[in-house]
Structures are given as C-alpha cells and as structure tokens.
Amino acid sequence: MSDSAAVLELPGSNAGAGSAAAIEVPNVGCPKCGSLESWGRSSWCPQCGFYPRLGTSVAELEAAPETQSSFAPKTPLELWLHMPAWIKVLCTGVVAIFGMSLAVRAVTPDKSFVRSLWGTCQLLAGLGVFVAFHLVATIKASFKQNGTGFMDAIVHPFDVWRPTIYELPGSARRLWLAVWGLTATVCAVAIIGGIRYSVLVEDWGFRQRANSDIAAQIKAKAMEAAMAGAKQADSLEDAVKGAAAKDGENKDGENDLDMLTTDCVVVGYNVSAADGKISELLLASIVEGQLKYVGSVSEGITDNIRNELARKLPKLKQQVPIVKCPGRAVWVKPEVACRTNFKKWTEQMLMSKVKFKELLADVK
C-alpha cells in the first residue's frame, strides 16, 4: 500500500492478479484526527469518537448531561436567579398574600369587627377564586384526558391539574390564581382569624318561633310592665299549671318523656367567674296574661348557644328587670326567646329540674 492511495481488495479476488482486481479509493480518514482505521458500521471514528453529522464527538455528548446536572446553587439568591420567570411570579404572589395577612393581624385588635370582616372577606374571596380555577383546570383536563369529569375535581383533585402543569409556562396564569386563592384561604383561617363560624348556626329564618299567643303577650306585657314598674299578680298557681299543661303536651296530647315544655323569654343572665361565659339564664313566661319570672336554667346550653347569646344579650341590657326576679343578674329586654323542658312546678310555682332545649326566633 502506497502513501497516496489505499487499495480495497474485493472479496474472492486474487491479490496477485494485478491492478485489474483492485480499486483505488482516496485516502480521507477521520476529519478530526486523521485516523485511517475502518469505522465498520459505526457513524463515528473509533479512535476519537468524532460524529460528523453532529460536528462533535461521542465523548463530549456523554459528558454534557453530567455537566448540566451537576449544577447546584450555593445561595438562595443564586437559586432565585436560575428559577423560571413563572415560578418567580408565583412565589412573589404567595409571599405578598402571606405578608398582607400578617400585617392585618398585627394592626387589628383581637375579636374586633375589622379583623372579623377582613378575615371573612379574604376567606370567601380566596375560596371562590380557588374553586373557580379548580373547575377551569377540570374542564381543561376533560378535553385532554378521556373519562375525566367534575367528580374528579373532588375525588382526584391533583390529577385534574396534570394537563395544566404539562402546558407550563403557557398555563401559568391558571396556576397562579388557583395557588394564590388557596393561599389567601389558608391565611384567612390560620393567620388573620376572627371569623365567626358560629354564624352558621344562627337564626336564618328557619328557627322555630315561640307560641304566637305567648309572643304577642310577651311584647305587650313587657311594654306595660316597663311603664307600670313590673307589677306582679297575687297568685300564679292556677295560671302557671294551666300554661305548663298546655305547653307540655305534644301533638298527640301526651307528655314527651314525662317532661313539661314551655316557651320563655330571657330577662337576665349571669356569667361564670372562671371563664366569663354565660352560665345561667333567668326566664319569664306568660301567666294569666302577665309576664312572670318562672325560674332559671343552666343545663343543656351548648357552647355555640352561649356564644350566640354572648353577642345578643349585652346589646339588650337595661337597669332593672322587666319582672320581679330573685338575686342579682344582668337584666335585659325580653326579646330573646327559648324553649325549655322541666320536670314539675315547685310549691313556689317555679320550674323544677329545668333543661334548656333550644333557641327560638327573637320576639320583636
């Protein structure tokens, strides 16, 4: 073999047959290292690994991913600088909502109306935005994934967001608003607070009303008692027994578990020295056409009812009781109505073993 050309011997040919049995081809070799070694079926040089189509070597291609994956930010600032723009916007919004919630908590007094209003509005707004865009993500997922429906928004809440995540950064706005809405909701509950959850059990117009006759007489007699100094009748026995017998009967004319039931109004209350919560209600009812004190109740009053009464009763304070009552209490106008169960009437015509049953609609 000469320096200027390489001889390619054909299979089955005789090497000594002369130039007619051989073909001369140009000596090109590897463009990078000049090696004349045969490449065989490979597309790159066996000596240096040069890949002509890509213009680089196989070794460089294998080393490139290792170089990229080895990047590790050393400081938070370096991490922030390498974040995609859509993640920076998302994080900025979350931090802003968190900071605003902390500021509201810091500048508003505990249990104040302003904090309660802000917390409630932020809770409703955040929850509304999150639910709206969660449904949008569900609708988008139904176009991309067969069998996805609205129930998946509840049963598989993370699955419906997969198409949105795959489309990032094009779908970033949808993700921003959903995450910001969820952040506002969580911050309203966990940071701001002051939300009146007990409003859910307050009277929305479905609470039972006191006996219509009793309610009308309570209103009329309360006004008369206020002007006449709460004059009392000489005897309550017959009237109270009659009223209790009537109120204690159910629709079938039978007593419910041998307990009497009557509708009353709250004329005063006492609070516990330990926790400051309402511990006792002083009650009055209509007896023989007049408003009379018939006893007090402390058993059966739930915490939700105590909280509701704590908001209502202080607004109804007055200096003297509307009827003559024993002991001391915080006296109120007879507007808050309730229903009680009790075992029997005592010799002094007071309810015995009284148990609070439920609040009724206010007497206006």
mmCIF file of C-alpha atoms in Angstrom:
data_model
loop_
_atom_site.group_PDB
_atom_site.id
_atom_site.type_symbol
_atom_site.label_atom_id
_atom_site.label_comp_id
_atom_site.label_asym_id
_atom_site.label_seq_id
_atom_site.Cartn_x
_atom_site.Cartn_y
_atom_site.Cartn_z
ATOM 1 C CA MET A 1 0.000 0.000 0.000
ATOM 2 C CA SER A 2 1.385 3.348 -1.104
ATOM 3 C CA ASP A 3 1.195 6.669 0.737
ATOM 4 C CA SER A 4 -1.056 8.252 -1.889
ATOM 5 C CA ALA A 5 -3.761 5.654 -2.117
ATOM 6 C CA ALA A 6 -5.270 2.717 -0.278
ATOM 7 C CA VAL A 7 -6.160 -0.462 -2.111
ATOM 8 C CA LEU A 8 -9.541 -2.033 -1.353
ATOM 9 C CA GLU A 9 -9.489 -5.732 -2.113
ATOM 10 C CA LEU A 10 -12.777 -7.174 -3.253
ATOM 11 C CA PRO A 11 -13.985 -10.443 -1.731
ATOM 12 C CA GLY A 12 -12.980 -13.501 -3.736
ATOM 13 C CA SER A 13 -10.387 -11.634 -5.814
ATOM 14 C CA ASN A 14 -6.793 -12.736 -6.237
ATOM 15 C CA ALA A 15 -4.359 -10.325 -4.643
ATOM 16 C CA GLY A 16 -1.695 -11.126 -7.165
ATOM 17 C CA ALA A 17 -3.893 -10.679 -10.214
ATOM 18 C CA GLY A 18 -2.742 -7.109 -10.769
ATOM 19 C CA SER A 19 -4.411 -3.736 -10.820
ATOM 20 C CA ALA A 20 -7.493 -5.056 -12.594
ATOM 21 C CA ALA A 21 -8.537 -6.924 -9.464
ATOM 22 C CA ALA A 22 -8.232 -3.883 -7.132
ATOM 23 C CA ILE A 23 -9.925 -0.484 -6.793
ATOM 24 C CA GLU A 24 -8.097 2.561 -5.623
ATOM 25 C CA VAL A 25 -10.052 4.935 -3.272
ATOM 26 C CA PRO A 26 -8.975 8.346 -1.980
ATOM 27 C CA ASN A 27 -7.356 8.401 1.455
ATOM 28 C CA VAL A 28 -9.690 10.714 3.532
ATOM 29 C CA GLY A 29 -9.721 9.186 7.064
ATOM 30 C CA CYS A 30 -11.280 10.921 10.124
ATOM 31 C CA PRO A 31 -11.772 14.666 9.550
ATOM 32 C CA LYS A 32 -10.766 15.380 13.136
ATOM 33 C CA CYS A 33 -7.877 13.058 13.999
ATOM 34 C CA GLY A 34 -6.938 11.777 10.508
ATOM 35 C CA SER A 35 -7.111 8.114 11.538
ATOM 36 C CA LEU A 36 -7.456 5.682 8.611
ATOM 37 C CA GLU A 37 -8.863 2.887 10.770
ATOM 38 C CA SER A 38 -12.071 1.379 9.394
ATOM 39 C CA TRP A 39 -15.301 2.648 11.045
ATOM 40 C CA GLY A 40 -17.182 -0.543 10.225
ATOM 41 C CA ARG A 41 -20.932 0.017 10.687
ATOM 42 C CA SER A 42 -20.431 2.889 13.165
ATOM 43 C CA SER A 43 -21.134 6.519 12.372
ATOM 44 C CA TRP A 44 -18.246 7.867 14.432
ATOM 45 C CA CYS A 45 -14.485 7.491 14.494
ATOM 46 C CA PRO A 46 -13.318 4.533 16.610
ATOM 47 C CA GLN A 47 -10.201 6.476 17.656
ATOM 48 C CA CYS A 48 -11.536 9.891 18.754
ATOM 49 C CA GLY A 49 -15.307 9.276 18.670
ATOM 50 C CA PHE A 50 -15.931 12.133 16.248
ATOM 51 C CA TYR A 51 -19.535 12.216 14.925
ATOM 52 C CA PRO A 52 -19.563 14.074 11.578
ATOM 53 C CA ARG A 53 -23.322 14.663 11.418
ATOM 54 C CA LEU A 54 -23.370 16.441 14.803
ATOM 55 C CA GLY A 55 -19.956 18.025 14.423
ATOM 56 C CA THR A 56 -18.844 16.775 17.834
ATOM 57 C CA SER A 57 -17.513 13.652 19.491
ATOM 58 C CA VAL A 58 -19.462 10.968 21.342
ATOM 59 C CA ALA A 59 -17.427 11.580 24.485
ATOM 60 C CA GLU A 60 -18.479 15.241 24.541
ATOM 61 C CA LEU A 61 -22.148 14.288 24.126
ATOM 62 C CA GLU A 62 -21.977 11.856 27.052
ATOM 63 C CA ALA A 63 -20.230 14.400 29.258
ATOM 64 C CA ALA A 64 -22.624 17.265 28.517
ATOM 65 C CA PRO A 65 -25.607 15.981 30.612
ATOM 66 C CA GLU A 66 -23.302 15.319 33.551
ATOM 67 C CA THR A 67 -22.084 18.906 33.401
ATOM 68 C CA GLN A 68 -25.636 20.288 33.321
ATOM 69 C CA SER A 69 -26.989 18.041 36.092
ATOM 70 C CA SER A 70 -24.084 18.843 38.356
ATOM 71 C CA PHE A 71 -25.319 22.436 38.838
ATOM 72 C CA ALA A 72 -26.238 23.098 42.462
ATOM 73 C CA PRO A 73 -26.999 26.648 43.643
ATOM 74 C CA LYS A 74 -24.898 27.635 46.602
ATOM 75 C CA THR A 75 -27.044 30.558 47.833
ATOM 76 C CA PRO A 76 -30.778 31.382 47.827
ATOM 77 C CA LEU A 77 -30.038 34.309 45.527
ATOM 78 C CA GLU A 78 -28.367 32.008 43.013
ATOM 79 C CA LEU A 79 -31.356 29.666 43.190
ATOM 80 C CA TRP A 80 -33.742 32.596 42.647
ATOM 81 C CA LEU A 81 -31.778 33.816 39.620
ATOM 82 C CA HIS A 82 -31.951 30.388 37.969
ATOM 83 C CA MET A 83 -35.714 29.984 38.538
ATOM 84 C CA PRO A 84 -38.069 30.299 35.550
ATOM 85 C CA ALA A 85 -39.963 33.594 35.382
ATOM 86 C CA TRP A 86 -43.371 31.979 36.017
ATOM 87 C CA ILE A 87 -42.138 30.443 39.291
ATOM 88 C CA LYS A 88 -40.827 33.836 40.418
ATOM 89 C CA VAL A 89 -44.254 35.410 39.827
ATOM 90 C CA LEU A 90 -45.963 32.552 41.701
ATOM 91 C CA CYS A 91 -43.662 32.852 44.724
ATOM 92 C CA THR A 92 -43.965 36.650 44.784
ATOM 93 C CA GLY A 93 -47.755 36.437 44.977
ATOM 94 C CA VAL A 94 -47.694 33.835 47.761
ATOM 95 C CA VAL A 95 -45.255 35.901 49.845
ATOM 96 C CA ALA A 96 -47.320 39.071 49.277
ATOM 97 C CA ILE A 97 -50.541 37.407 50.491
ATOM 98 C CA PHE A 98 -48.747 35.929 53.498
ATOM 99 C CA GLY A 99 -47.229 39.297 54.407
ATOM 100 C CA MET A 100 -50.526 41.135 53.999
ATOM 101 C CA SER A 101 -52.253 38.634 56.301
ATOM 102 C CA LEU A 102 -49.574 39.120 58.958
ATOM 103 C CA ALA A 103 -49.972 42.894 58.675
ATOM 104 C CA VAL A 104 -53.755 42.696 59.130
ATOM 105 C CA ARG A 105 -53.332 40.560 62.229
ATOM 106 C CA ALA A 106 -50.740 42.961 63.637
ATOM 107 C CA VAL A 107 -52.744 46.184 63.190
ATOM 108 C CA THR A 108 -56.246 44.965 64.147
ATOM 109 C CA PRO A 109 -57.343 44.248 67.745
ATOM 110 C CA ASP A 110 -58.329 40.734 68.775
ATOM 111 C CA LYS A 111 -62.018 39.916 68.226
ATOM 112 C CA SER A 112 -62.528 43.268 66.506
ATOM 113 C CA PHE A 113 -65.131 43.808 63.810
ATOM 114 C CA VAL A 114 -62.472 44.946 61.322
ATOM 115 C CA ARG A 115 -60.418 41.755 61.715
ATOM 116 C CA SER A 116 -63.531 39.597 61.520
ATOM 117 C CA LEU A 117 -64.737 41.396 58.397
ATOM 118 C CA TRP A 118 -61.343 41.255 56.684
ATOM 119 C CA GLY A 119 -60.824 37.592 57.538
ATOM 120 C CA THR A 120 -64.289 36.633 56.317
ATOM 121 C CA CYS A 121 -63.940 38.579 53.061
ATOM 122 C CA GLN A 122 -60.474 37.141 52.383
ATOM 123 C CA LEU A 123 -61.725 33.633 53.133
ATOM 124 C CA LEU A 124 -64.694 33.939 50.766
ATOM 125 C CA ALA A 125 -62.698 35.664 48.012
ATOM 126 C CA GLY A 126 -59.789 33.229 48.173
ATOM 127 C CA LEU A 127 -62.030 30.188 48.302
ATOM 128 C CA GLY A 128 -64.103 31.491 45.402
ATOM 129 C CA VAL A 129 -61.047 32.101 43.193
ATOM 130 C CA PHE A 130 -59.551 28.702 44.015
ATOM 131 C CA VAL A 131 -62.783 26.805 43.334
ATOM 132 C CA ALA A 132 -63.341 28.702 40.072
ATOM 133 C CA PHE A 133 -59.905 27.898 38.640
ATOM 134 C CA HIS A 134 -60.000 24.365 40.012
ATOM 135 C CA LEU A 135 -63.114 23.882 37.889
ATOM 136 C CA VAL A 136 -61.361 25.500 34.904
ATOM 137 C CA ALA A 137 -58.486 23.029 35.318
ATOM 138 C CA THR A 138 -61.023 20.196 35.484
ATOM 139 C CA ILE A 139 -62.676 21.327 32.252
ATOM 140 C CA LYS A 140 -59.286 21.605 30.525
ATOM 141 C CA ALA A 141 -58.379 18.127 31.770
ATOM 142 C CA SER A 142 -61.635 16.698 30.383
ATOM 143 C CA PHE A 143 -60.523 17.819 26.901
ATOM 144 C CA LYS A 144 -57.113 16.181 27.283
ATOM 145 C CA GLN A 145 -57.954 13.034 29.234
ATOM 146 C CA ASN A 146 -60.778 10.659 28.391
ATOM 147 C CA GLY A 147 -63.127 9.888 31.262
ATOM 148 C CA THR A 148 -62.303 12.983 33.334
ATOM 149 C CA GLY A 149 -65.422 14.577 34.848
ATOM 150 C CA PHE A 150 -66.460 17.043 37.518
ATOM 151 C CA MET A 151 -66.398 14.360 40.211
ATOM 152 C CA ASP A 152 -62.655 14.032 39.621
ATOM 153 C CA ALA A 153 -62.276 17.601 40.896
ATOM 154 C CA ILE A 154 -63.198 16.197 44.325
ATOM 155 C CA VAL A 155 -62.087 12.567 44.125
ATOM 156 C CA HIS A 156 -58.811 13.151 42.225
ATOM 157 C CA PRO A 157 -58.008 16.848 42.735
ATOM 158 C CA PHE A 158 -54.323 16.516 41.777
ATOM 159 C CA ASP A 159 -54.927 14.524 38.604
ATOM 160 C CA VAL A 160 -57.025 17.272 37.020
ATOM 161 C CA TRP A 161 -54.048 19.642 37.261
ATOM 162 C CA ARG A 162 -51.663 17.427 35.280
ATOM 163 C CA PRO A 163 -52.569 18.872 31.845
ATOM 164 C CA THR A 164 -52.142 22.378 33.255
ATOM 165 C CA ILE A 165 -48.695 21.515 34.625
ATOM 166 C CA TYR A 166 -47.646 19.876 31.342
ATOM 167 C CA GLU A 167 -48.586 23.065 29.473
ATOM 168 C CA LEU A 168 -46.418 25.341 31.622
ATOM 169 C CA PRO A 169 -45.412 28.109 31.205
ATOM 170 C CA GLY A 170 -48.317 28.710 28.821
ATOM 171 C CA SER A 171 -50.858 27.803 31.539
ATOM 172 C CA ALA A 172 -49.050 29.702 34.305
ATOM 173 C CA ARG A 173 -51.827 32.247 34.839
ATOM 174 C CA ARG A 174 -54.314 29.498 35.686
ATOM 175 C CA LEU A 175 -51.908 28.008 38.216
ATOM 176 C CA TRP A 176 -51.056 31.415 39.720
ATOM 177 C CA LEU A 177 -54.646 32.333 40.508
ATOM 178 C CA ALA A 178 -55.509 28.916 41.936
ATOM 179 C CA VAL A 179 -52.464 28.869 44.236
ATOM 180 C CA TRP A 180 -52.990 32.485 45.299
ATOM 181 C CA GLY A 181 -56.647 31.793 46.068
ATOM 182 C CA LEU A 182 -55.732 28.757 48.164
ATOM 183 C CA THR A 183 -53.030 30.761 49.959
ATOM 184 C CA ALA A 184 -55.500 33.546 50.782
ATOM 185 C CA THR A 185 -57.966 30.988 52.146
ATOM 186 C CA VAL A 186 -55.405 29.308 54.398
ATOM 187 C CA CYS A 187 -54.014 32.646 55.638
ATOM 188 C CA ALA A 188 -57.511 33.938 56.435
ATOM 189 C CA VAL A 189 -58.117 30.968 58.721
ATOM 190 C CA ALA A 190 -54.648 30.332 60.162
ATOM 191 C CA ILE A 191 -53.198 33.855 60.414
ATOM 192 C CA ILE A 192 -55.922 36.525 60.425
ATOM 193 C CA GLY A 193 -58.613 34.590 62.298
ATOM 194 C CA GLY A 194 -61.552 36.364 63.901
ATOM 195 C CA ILE A 195 -64.013 34.575 61.614
ATOM 196 C CA ARG A 196 -67.427 33.945 63.165
ATOM 197 C CA TYR A 197 -68.037 30.304 62.292
ATOM 198 C CA SER A 198 -70.970 30.212 64.738
ATOM 199 C CA VAL A 199 -72.943 32.378 62.308
ATOM 200 C CA LEU A 200 -73.692 29.124 60.511
ATOM 201 C CA VAL A 201 -75.902 28.013 63.398
ATOM 202 C CA GLU A 202 -77.603 31.346 63.962
ATOM 203 C CA ASP A 203 -81.189 32.059 63.005
ATOM 204 C CA TRP A 204 -81.503 32.346 59.213
ATOM 205 C CA GLY A 205 -85.289 32.447 59.263
ATOM 206 C CA PHE A 206 -85.798 28.711 59.790
ATOM 207 C CA ARG A 207 -85.690 28.677 63.585
ATOM 208 C CA GLN A 208 -88.987 27.872 65.280
ATOM 209 C CA ARG A 209 -90.914 30.743 66.730
ATOM 210 C CA ALA A 210 -92.364 30.993 70.180
ATOM 211 C CA ASN A 211 -96.068 30.320 70.609
ATOM 212 C CA SER A 212 -97.815 33.148 68.736
ATOM 213 C CA ASP A 213 -100.092 33.982 71.672
ATOM 214 C CA ILE A 214 -97.191 33.979 74.099
ATOM 215 C CA ALA A 215 -95.036 36.082 71.779
ATOM 216 C CA ALA A 216 -97.764 38.681 71.343
ATOM 217 C CA GLN A 217 -98.479 38.828 75.066
ATOM 218 C CA ILE A 218 -94.787 38.997 75.938
ATOM 219 C CA LYS A 219 -94.363 42.020 73.729
ATOM 220 C CA ALA A 220 -97.477 43.764 75.017
ATOM 221 C CA LYS A 221 -96.980 42.921 78.676
ATOM 222 C CA ALA A 222 -93.298 43.768 78.543
ATOM 223 C CA MET A 223 -94.204 47.283 77.492
ATOM 224 C CA GLU A 224 -96.865 47.506 80.178
ATOM 225 C CA ALA A 225 -94.501 46.157 82.828
ATOM 226 C CA ALA A 226 -91.813 48.612 81.829
ATOM 227 C CA MET A 227 -94.194 51.518 82.317
ATOM 228 C CA ALA A 228 -96.017 50.188 85.363
ATOM 229 C CA GLY A 229 -92.938 49.063 87.278
ATOM 230 C CA ALA A 230 -93.414 45.344 86.642
ATOM 231 C CA LYS A 231 -96.481 44.858 88.867
ATOM 232 C CA GLN A 232 -96.981 41.274 89.993
ATOM 233 C CA ALA A 233 -100.098 39.141 90.318
ATOM 234 C CA ASP A 234 -101.011 37.749 93.757
ATOM 235 C CA SER A 235 -101.139 34.131 92.671
ATOM 236 C CA LEU A 236 -99.546 32.164 89.838
ATOM 237 C CA GLU A 237 -100.625 28.643 90.731
ATOM 238 C CA ASP A 238 -103.669 28.073 88.535
ATOM 239 C CA ALA A 239 -102.434 30.050 85.565
ATOM 240 C CA VAL A 240 -98.947 28.517 85.552
ATOM 241 C CA LYS A 241 -100.285 24.984 85.893
ATOM 242 C CA GLY A 242 -102.649 25.589 83.013
ATOM 243 C CA ALA A 243 -99.968 27.085 80.812
ATOM 244 C CA ALA A 244 -97.493 24.313 81.563
ATOM 245 C CA ALA A 245 -100.064 21.609 80.929
ATOM 246 C CA LYS A 246 -100.866 23.171 77.579
ATOM 247 C CA ASP A 247 -97.235 23.706 76.532
ATOM 248 C CA GLY A 248 -96.067 20.341 77.831
ATOM 249 C CA GLU A 249 -98.298 18.347 75.536
ATOM 250 C CA ASN A 250 -97.129 17.179 72.166
ATOM 251 C CA LYS A 251 -99.287 16.887 69.059
ATOM 252 C CA ASP A 252 -100.840 13.650 70.328
ATOM 253 C CA GLY A 253 -101.772 15.183 73.683
ATOM 254 C CA GLU A 254 -99.126 13.212 75.568
ATOM 255 C CA ASN A 255 -96.159 14.483 77.545
ATOM 256 C CA ASP A 256 -92.773 13.921 75.937
ATOM 257 C CA LEU A 257 -90.866 11.573 78.298
ATOM 258 C CA ASP A 258 -92.866 12.912 81.252
ATOM 259 C CA MET A 259 -91.256 16.333 80.837
ATOM 260 C CA LEU A 260 -93.150 19.586 80.603
ATOM 261 C CA THR A 261 -92.225 22.086 77.919
ATOM 262 C CA THR A 262 -92.798 25.810 77.787
ATOM 263 C CA ASP A 263 -91.701 28.840 75.799
ATOM 264 C CA CYS A 264 -89.931 31.584 77.723
ATOM 265 C CA VAL A 265 -88.063 34.818 77.252
ATOM 266 C CA VAL A 266 -84.693 35.660 78.768
ATOM 267 C CA VAL A 267 -84.984 38.534 81.251
ATOM 268 C CA GLY A 268 -81.485 38.294 82.723
ATOM 269 C CA TYR A 269 -78.271 36.307 82.810
ATOM 270 C CA ASN A 270 -75.218 35.603 84.933
ATOM 271 C CA VAL A 271 -71.662 34.860 83.834
ATOM 272 C CA SER A 272 -69.107 32.416 85.193
ATOM 273 C CA ALA A 273 -66.316 33.916 87.277
ATOM 274 C CA ALA A 274 -63.942 31.297 85.881
ATOM 275 C CA ASP A 275 -64.175 31.940 82.149
ATOM 276 C CA GLY A 276 -66.557 34.893 81.791
ATOM 277 C CA LYS A 277 -69.037 32.886 79.729
ATOM 278 C CA ILE A 278 -72.796 32.938 80.259
ATOM 279 C CA SER A 279 -73.590 30.349 82.913
ATOM 280 C CA GLU A 280 -77.253 30.967 83.766
ATOM 281 C CA LEU A 281 -80.355 32.406 82.125
ATOM 282 C CA LEU A 282 -83.230 33.903 84.108
ATOM 283 C CA LEU A 283 -86.529 33.167 82.394
ATOM 284 C CA ALA A 284 -90.040 34.549 82.326
ATOM 285 C CA SER A 285 -93.237 33.393 80.680
ATOM 286 C CA ILE A 286 -96.841 34.496 80.329
ATOM 287 C CA VAL A 287 -99.036 33.504 83.240
ATOM 288 C CA GLU A 288 -102.659 34.598 83.300
ATOM 289 C CA GLY A 289 -101.964 37.347 80.839
ATOM 290 C CA GLN A 290 -98.897 38.715 82.602
ATOM 291 C CA LEU A 291 -95.163 38.227 82.244
ATOM 292 C CA LYS A 292 -93.834 36.312 85.291
ATOM 293 C CA TYR A 293 -90.489 35.011 86.466
ATOM 294 C CA VAL A 294 -90.618 31.211 86.258
ATOM 295 C CA GLY A 295 -87.054 30.117 87.048
ATOM 296 C CA SER A 296 -83.522 29.898 85.704
ATOM 297 C CA VAL A 297 -81.673 27.408 83.527
ATOM 298 C CA SER A 298 -78.015 26.482 83.120
ATOM 299 C CA GLU A 299 -78.135 22.856 81.995
ATOM 300 C CA GLY A 300 -78.248 21.998 78.303
ATOM 301 C CA ILE A 301 -76.809 25.269 76.951
ATOM 302 C CA THR A 302 -74.201 24.365 74.328
ATOM 303 C CA ASP A 303 -71.070 26.397 73.622
ATOM 304 C CA ASN A 304 -72.490 27.589 70.294
ATOM 305 C CA ILE A 305 -75.634 28.839 72.030
ATOM 306 C CA ARG A 306 -73.540 30.539 74.730
ATOM 307 C CA ASN A 307 -71.503 32.321 72.070
ATOM 308 C CA GLU A 308 -74.635 33.459 70.265
ATOM 309 C CA LEU A 309 -76.206 34.695 73.499
ATOM 310 C CA ALA A 310 -72.962 36.485 74.379
ATOM 311 C CA ARG A 311 -73.351 38.553 71.217
ATOM 312 C CA LYS A 312 -77.055 39.251 71.588
ATOM 313 C CA LEU A 313 -77.746 39.800 75.270
ATOM 314 C CA PRO A 314 -75.227 42.587 76.067
ATOM 315 C CA LYS A 315 -76.941 44.739 73.444
ATOM 316 C CA LEU A 316 -80.263 44.374 75.312
ATOM 317 C CA LYS A 317 -79.072 45.498 78.757
ATOM 318 C CA GLN A 318 -81.301 47.616 80.982
ATOM 319 C CA GLN A 319 -81.054 48.850 84.569
ATOM 320 C CA VAL A 320 -83.925 46.923 86.173
ATOM 321 C CA PRO A 321 -85.589 43.582 85.411
ATOM 322 C CA ILE A 322 -88.791 43.649 83.406
ATOM 323 C CA VAL A 323 -90.347 41.402 86.071
ATOM 324 C CA LYS A 324 -89.579 40.827 89.732
ATOM 325 C CA CYS A 325 -86.699 38.352 89.991
ATOM 326 C CA PRO A 326 -84.705 36.979 92.948
ATOM 327 C CA GLY A 327 -80.994 37.595 93.306
ATOM 328 C CA ARG A 328 -78.711 39.596 91.061
ATOM 329 C CA ALA A 329 -78.129 39.363 87.331
ATOM 330 C CA VAL A 330 -77.504 41.378 84.203
ATOM 331 C CA TRP A 331 -81.017 42.431 83.206
ATOM 332 C CA VAL A 332 -82.083 42.520 79.572
ATOM 333 C CA LYS A 333 -85.111 43.322 77.473
ATOM 334 C CA PRO A 334 -87.365 40.274 76.863
ATOM 335 C CA GLU A 335 -86.502 39.770 73.190
ATOM 336 C CA VAL A 336 -84.528 36.506 73.185
ATOM 337 C CA ALA A 337 -86.943 33.552 73.288
ATOM 338 C CA CYS A 338 -86.178 29.937 74.119
ATOM 339 C CA ARG A 339 -87.871 26.622 74.820
ATOM 340 C CA THR A 340 -87.212 24.634 77.988
ATOM 341 C CA ASN A 341 -88.039 21.232 79.420
ATOM 342 C CA PHE A 342 -88.703 20.809 83.126
ATOM 343 C CA LYS A 343 -89.955 18.088 85.467
ATOM 344 C CA LYS A 344 -92.639 19.850 87.505
ATOM 345 C CA TRP A 345 -93.702 23.006 89.270
ATOM 346 C CA THR A 346 -92.500 23.647 92.805
ATOM 347 C CA GLU A 347 -94.652 24.963 95.640
ATOM 348 C CA GLN A 348 -93.312 28.435 94.826
ATOM 349 C CA MET A 349 -94.546 27.896 91.254
ATOM 350 C CA LEU A 350 -91.088 27.756 89.731
ATOM 351 C CA MET A 351 -89.860 25.250 87.184
ATOM 352 C CA SER A 352 -88.010 22.286 88.706
ATOM 353 C CA LYS A 353 -85.098 20.461 87.045
ATOM 354 C CA VAL A 354 -85.061 22.821 84.105
ATOM 355 C CA LYS A 355 -83.116 21.953 80.975
ATOM 356 C CA PHE A 356 -82.512 24.257 78.034
ATOM 357 C CA LYS A 357 -83.966 22.811 74.823
ATOM 358 C CA GLU A 358 -83.452 25.326 72.002
ATOM 359 C CA LEU A 359 -83.415 28.959 70.999
ATOM 360 C CA LEU A 360 -86.464 30.341 69.235
ATOM 361 C CA ALA A 361 -86.805 33.243 66.858
ATOM 362 C CA ASP A 362 -86.394 36.581 68.612
ATOM 363 C CA VAL A 363 -89.501 38.365 69.824
ATOM 364 C CA LYS A 364 -89.609 41.716 68.060
#
